[in-house]
Amino acid sequence: MDAHSETSDVSVDGHHESPEEFKKHLRSYYVVFVALLCLTAVTVGVAELKLARPIAITVALTIATIKAGLVAAVFMHLISEKKVIIAVLALTALFFALVMALPSLTLYEHRHVIAGMGN
Amino acid sequence: MSDTVIPYMVKPHPVTGIPNGKFGIWLFLASEVMLFGALFSSYVLIRSGAPHWPPEGGLSSEILDVPKATFNTAVLITSSITMVLAWASCKLGNLGKFKLWMGITIALSFVFLIVKYFEYAHKFELGHTPAHDNFYAIYFTMIGLHGVHIIGGIIVNTYLLTWGSKLWKTDSVHFTNRVENAGLYWHFVDLVWIFLFPSLYLL
């Protein structure tokens, strides 16, 4: 039998599947692809509405997060990934959140300095 | 020593449950999250501290080329699915289809860079260099760093399409794992762009 034959089982993240079962995954890739293109169109469309900045930022980043979630879950297979990877990413997310929170601390300090200058 | 073999490159490591290469690429991507995270954090700090953004007035969407960036977003999303199809072709034992999808992925990567070249060239013609103001400094730094990642992906993917594919004949599972790892990196590059596009061009 050919070593690369389609008749042998296919392993995805440790789960053995027949080639027919594996091909079902391909459908989900196409669905996510279309969803990503549609969400990109929505992002640009909403930007054209020239909403108030806080609302525009919230909407755009929410859509971006949904798109990123689709890429990570389906294209990067995080939906069925091992716990060790999820743990590494959870720790990364925590540190990412801390880094993103740093500007708010600095701005808080700036406001106090500016308020102090007014006295 | 030339005959040294890195362990658990094909079989899962007994502790992590995944091959070492895959664990390594995820740790690398975690460090990449922090690299781009530091830049996004700096962007928030600089932007929220500025009286007007962009400093020269108007809106980001009026200053930057949104149609080109939207086109590039579609190009990167398409390259992400062609990349995953290249990996799926390996899983199904079809090297010919792998080469087709990987070739398309690399071609789309070049399309992205060519569009970016025209965008940058136009900005330089107008004298809008990174030294112009904080807006352009952030724009060139973040988009430029992302562009460097695109070039890195092209190098790895081209290797897998050419010399690297010789591994298929001797160890197809190991080769498929390498394609998967390259794919994880490529999807991450797409993921970063998903946030860069609205943050810099639209908001």
Coordinates of C-alpha atoms in Angstrom, one line a residue:
Chain A
M1 CA 0.0 0.0 0.0
D2 CA 1.2 3.5 -0.8
A3 CA 2.6 5.2 2.3
H4 CA 0.6 8.3 1.4
S5 CA -2.6 6.6 0.3
E6 CA -5.9 8.2 1.2
T7 CA -7.1 4.8 2.5
S8 CA -5.2 5.2 5.7
D9 CA -6.6 7.0 8.7
V10 CA -5.9 10.7 9.2
S11 CA -4.9 12.0 12.6
V12 CA -6.0 15.5 13.7
D13 CA -4.8 16.6 17.2
G14 CA -4.6 12.9 18.2
H15 CA -8.0 12.0 16.9
H16 CA -8.0 9.3 14.2
E17 CA -10.5 9.8 11.4
S18 CA -11.2 8.3 8.0
P19 CA -10.3 10.5 5.0
E20 CA -14.1 11.0 4.4
E21 CA -14.6 12.3 8.0
F22 CA -11.5 14.5 7.7
K23 CA -12.9 16.0 4.5
K24 CA -15.9 17.3 6.5
H25 CA -13.4 19.7 8.2
L26 CA -12.7 21.3 4.9
R27 CA -16.3 22.5 4.8
S28 CA -15.8 24.4 8.1
Y29 CA -12.7 26.0 6.6
Y30 CA -14.7 27.4 3.7
V31 CA -17.5 28.6 6.0
V32 CA -15.0 30.4 8.2
F33 CA -13.3 31.9 5.1
V34 CA -16.7 33.4 3.9
A35 CA -17.5 34.6 7.4
L36 CA -14.2 36.4 7.6
L37 CA -14.7 38.1 4.3
C38 CA -18.3 39.2 5.3
L39 CA -17.1 40.5 8.7
T40 CA -14.3 42.5 6.9
A41 CA -17.0 44.1 4.7
V42 CA -19.1 44.8 7.9
T43 CA -16.0 46.4 9.6
V44 CA -15.5 48.7 6.6
G45 CA -19.2 49.4 6.2
V46 CA -19.5 50.5 9.9
A47 CA -16.5 52.7 9.6
E48 CA -18.2 54.5 6.7
L49 CA -21.1 55.4 9.1
K50 CA -18.7 57.8 11.0
L51 CA -20.1 56.8 14.4
A52 CA -19.0 58.5 17.6
R53 CA -15.4 57.3 18.3
P54 CA -16.2 55.3 21.5
I55 CA -18.9 53.4 19.7
A56 CA -16.8 53.0 16.5
I57 CA -13.9 51.6 18.5
T58 CA -16.1 49.2 20.4
V59 CA -17.8 47.9 17.3
A60 CA -14.6 47.5 15.2
L61 CA -12.7 45.8 18.0
T62 CA -15.6 43.5 18.8
I63 CA -15.8 42.4 15.1
A64 CA -11.9 42.0 15.0
T65 CA -12.1 39.8 18.1
I66 CA -14.8 37.6 16.5
K67 CA -12.6 37.3 13.4
A68 CA -9.5 36.5 15.4
G69 CA -11.5 33.9 17.4
L70 CA -12.6 32.2 14.2
V71 CA -9.1 32.0 12.8
A72 CA -7.7 30.7 16.2
A73 CA -10.5 28.2 16.8
V74 CA -10.8 26.7 13.3
F75 CA -7.7 27.5 11.2
M76 CA -5.3 27.0 14.1
H77 CA -7.5 24.2 15.6
L78 CA -7.5 25.7 19.1
I79 CA -11.1 24.3 19.5
S80 CA -9.7 20.8 19.8
E81 CA -6.1 21.6 21.0
K82 CA -4.3 20.0 24.0
K83 CA -4.7 21.5 27.5
V84 CA -1.0 22.4 27.6
I85 CA -1.4 24.8 24.7
I86 CA -4.6 26.3 26.2
A87 CA -2.7 26.9 29.4
V88 CA 0.2 28.6 27.7
L89 CA -2.2 30.8 25.8
A90 CA -4.2 31.6 28.9
L91 CA -1.0 32.8 30.6
T92 CA -0.1 34.8 27.5
A93 CA -3.6 36.4 27.5
L94 CA -3.1 37.4 31.1
F95 CA 0.2 39.1 30.4
F96 CA -1.2 40.7 27.2
A97 CA -4.1 42.2 29.3
L98 CA -1.6 43.6 31.8
V99 CA 0.5 45.2 29.0
M100 CA -2.6 46.7 27.5
A101 CA -3.7 48.0 30.9
L102 CA -0.4 49.9 31.5
P103 CA -1.4 53.0 29.5
S104 CA -4.5 53.5 31.7
L105 CA -2.2 53.6 34.8
T106 CA 0.0 56.2 33.1
L107 CA -2.9 58.3 32.0
Y108 CA -4.3 58.2 35.6
E109 CA -0.9 59.5 36.8
H110 CA -0.9 62.2 34.1
R111 CA -4.4 63.4 35.1
H112 CA -3.1 63.8 38.7
V113 CA 0.0 65.7 37.5
I114 CA -2.2 68.0 35.4
A115 CA -4.7 68.5 38.3
G116 CA -1.8 69.3 40.6
M117 CA -0.4 72.0 38.2
G118 CA -3.8 73.7 38.3
N119 CA -3.6 74.2 42.1
Chain B
M1 CA 27.3 15.7 15.7
S2 CA 25.5 15.1 12.4
D3 CA 23.5 12.1 13.6
T4 CA 21.9 13.8 16.6
V5 CA 18.1 13.4 16.4
I6 CA 15.8 15.9 18.1
P7 CA 13.4 13.7 20.1
Y8 CA 9.6 13.8 19.7
M9 CA 9.4 15.6 16.4
V10 CA 6.9 13.2 15.0
K11 CA 5.4 11.3 18.0
P12 CA 3.8 13.3 20.8
H13 CA 5.9 14.1 23.9
P14 CA 4.7 12.0 26.9
V15 CA 4.3 15.1 29.1
T16 CA 2.8 17.7 26.7
G17 CA 0.9 15.2 24.4
I18 CA 2.1 17.0 21.3
P19 CA 5.3 16.9 19.2
N20 CA 8.1 19.2 20.4
G21 CA 8.0 21.2 17.2
K22 CA 4.4 22.2 17.7
F23 CA 4.9 23.0 21.3
G24 CA 7.9 25.2 20.3
I25 CA 5.9 27.1 17.7
W26 CA 3.1 27.8 20.2
L27 CA 5.7 29.2 22.7
F28 CA 7.2 31.3 19.9
L29 CA 3.7 32.6 19.0
A30 CA 3.1 33.5 22.7
S31 CA 6.3 35.6 22.7
E32 CA 5.0 37.2 19.4
V33 CA 1.8 38.1 21.2
M34 CA 3.8 40.1 23.7
L35 CA 5.9 41.7 21.0
F36 CA 2.9 43.1 19.2
G37 CA 1.2 43.6 22.6
A38 CA 3.9 46.1 23.6
L39 CA 3.4 48.0 20.3
F40 CA -0.4 48.1 20.7
S41 CA 0.0 49.3 24.2
S42 CA 2.4 52.0 23.1
Y43 CA -0.1 53.0 20.4
V44 CA -2.9 53.3 22.9
L45 CA -0.6 55.4 25.2
I46 CA 0.5 57.8 22.4
R47 CA -2.9 58.1 20.9
S48 CA -4.8 58.7 24.2
G49 CA -2.2 61.3 25.2
A50 CA -2.5 63.2 21.9
P51 CA -4.8 66.3 21.7
H52 CA -5.9 65.2 18.2
W53 CA -5.5 61.9 16.4
P54 CA -4.1 61.9 13.7
P55 CA -2.1 65.0 14.9
E56 CA -2.4 66.8 11.5
G57 CA -6.3 66.6 11.8
G58 CA -8.9 64.7 9.9
L59 CA -9.6 61.0 10.3
S60 CA -7.2 58.0 9.9
S61 CA -9.5 56.6 7.2
E62 CA -9.1 59.9 5.2
I63 CA -5.3 59.9 5.5
L64 CA -4.5 56.2 4.9
D65 CA -5.5 54.2 1.9
V66 CA -8.5 52.1 3.1
P67 CA -9.4 50.5 -0.2
K68 CA -5.8 49.1 -0.6
A69 CA -5.8 47.9 3.1
T70 CA -9.3 46.3 2.6
F71 CA -8.0 44.5 -0.5
N72 CA -5.0 43.3 1.4
T73 CA -7.2 42.1 4.3
A74 CA -9.0 39.9 1.8
V75 CA -5.7 38.7 0.3
L76 CA -4.4 37.6 3.8
I77 CA -7.7 35.9 4.7
T78 CA -7.6 34.0 1.4
S79 CA -3.9 33.1 2.0
S80 CA -5.0 31.7 5.4
I81 CA -7.5 29.2 3.9
T82 CA -5.0 28.2 1.1
M83 CA -2.5 27.5 3.8
V84 CA -4.8 25.3 5.8
L85 CA -5.8 23.5 2.6
A86 CA -2.1 22.9 1.9
W87 CA -1.8 21.2 5.3
A88 CA -5.1 19.3 4.7
S89 CA -3.7 18.0 1.4
C90 CA -0.7 16.6 3.3
K91 CA -3.0 14.9 5.7
L92 CA -4.8 13.3 2.8
G93 CA -1.6 12.2 1.3
N94 CA -1.7 14.4 -1.8
L95 CA 1.7 16.2 -2.3
G96 CA 0.6 17.6 -5.6
K97 CA -2.3 19.5 -4.1
F98 CA -0.1 20.6 -1.2
K99 CA 2.2 22.2 -3.8
L100 CA -0.7 23.9 -5.5
W101 CA -2.2 25.4 -2.3
M102 CA 1.2 26.4 -0.9
G103 CA 2.2 28.0 -4.2
I104 CA -1.0 30.1 -4.1
T105 CA -0.3 31.0 -0.5
I106 CA 3.2 32.3 -1.4
A107 CA 1.8 34.2 -4.5
L108 CA -0.8 35.9 -2.3
S109 CA 1.9 36.8 0.2
F110 CA 3.7 38.6 -2.6
V111 CA 0.5 40.3 -3.7
F112 CA 0.2 41.7 -0.1
L113 CA 3.7 43.0 -0.1
I114 CA 3.4 44.6 -3.6
V115 CA 0.2 46.4 -2.5
K116 CA 2.0 47.5 0.6
Y117 CA 5.0 48.8 -1.4
F118 CA 2.7 51.0 -3.5
E119 CA 1.0 52.3 -0.3
Y120 CA 4.3 53.1 1.3
A121 CA 5.8 54.6 -1.9
H122 CA 2.8 57.0 -2.1
K123 CA 3.3 58.1 1.5
F124 CA 7.0 58.8 1.0
E125 CA 6.2 60.8 -2.1
L126 CA 4.0 63.1 0.0
G127 CA 6.9 63.4 2.6
H128 CA 4.9 61.3 5.1
T129 CA 7.9 59.4 6.6
P130 CA 8.0 57.9 10.2
A131 CA 9.7 61.2 11.3
H132 CA 6.6 63.2 10.2
D133 CA 4.6 62.7 13.4
N134 CA 3.6 60.1 16.0
F135 CA 0.8 58.9 13.7
Y136 CA 3.1 57.9 10.9
A137 CA 5.8 56.6 13.3
I138 CA 3.2 54.2 14.7
Y139 CA 1.9 53.4 11.3
F140 CA 5.3 52.6 9.7
T141 CA 6.5 50.7 12.8
M142 CA 3.5 48.4 13.3
I143 CA 2.8 47.8 9.6
G144 CA 6.5 47.4 8.9
L145 CA 7.0 44.9 11.6
H146 CA 4.0 42.9 10.3
G147 CA 5.5 43.1 6.8
V148 CA 8.8 41.6 8.1
H149 CA 6.7 38.7 9.5
I150 CA 5.1 38.3 6.0
I151 CA 8.6 38.0 4.5
G152 CA 9.6 35.5 7.2
G153 CA 6.5 33.4 6.3
I154 CA 7.4 33.6 2.6
I155 CA 10.9 32.3 3.3
V156 CA 9.6 29.3 5.4
N157 CA 6.8 28.5 3.0
T158 CA 9.1 28.6 0.0
Y159 CA 11.5 26.3 1.7
L160 CA 8.6 23.8 2.4
L161 CA 7.5 24.1 -1.2
T162 CA 10.9 23.4 -2.6
W163 CA 13.9 21.8 -0.9
G164 CA 11.9 21.0 2.3
S165 CA 9.4 18.9 0.5
K166 CA 12.1 16.2 0.0
L167 CA 11.3 15.1 3.5
W168 CA 7.9 13.9 2.2
K169 CA 9.6 10.9 0.6
T170 CA 11.3 9.7 3.7
D171 CA 9.0 10.9 6.5
S172 CA 5.6 12.3 5.4
V173 CA 4.3 12.7 8.9
H174 CA 7.3 14.8 10.0
F175 CA 6.8 16.9 6.8
T176 CA 3.1 17.4 7.5
N177 CA 3.9 18.5 11.1
R178 CA 6.3 21.1 9.7
V179 CA 3.6 22.4 7.3
E180 CA 1.2 22.6 10.3
N181 CA 3.7 24.6 12.3
A182 CA 4.3 27.0 9.4
G183 CA 0.5 27.2 9.1
L184 CA 0.1 28.2 12.7
Y185 CA 2.7 31.0 12.2
W186 CA 0.9 32.1 9.1
H187 CA -2.5 32.2 10.7
F188 CA -1.0 34.3 13.5
V189 CA 0.3 36.8 11.0
D190 CA -3.2 37.0 9.6
L191 CA -4.6 37.4 13.1
V192 CA -2.3 40.3 13.9
W193 CA -3.5 42.0 10.7
I194 CA -7.1 41.5 11.7
F195 CA -6.4 43.9 14.6
L196 CA -4.0 46.2 12.8
F197 CA -6.4 47.0 10.0
P198 CA -9.2 48.6 12.0
S199 CA -6.9 50.0 14.7
L200 CA -4.7 52.0 12.3
Y201 CA -6.8 52.5 9.2
L202 CA -10.4 52.9 10.3
L203 CA -10.5 54.3 13.9

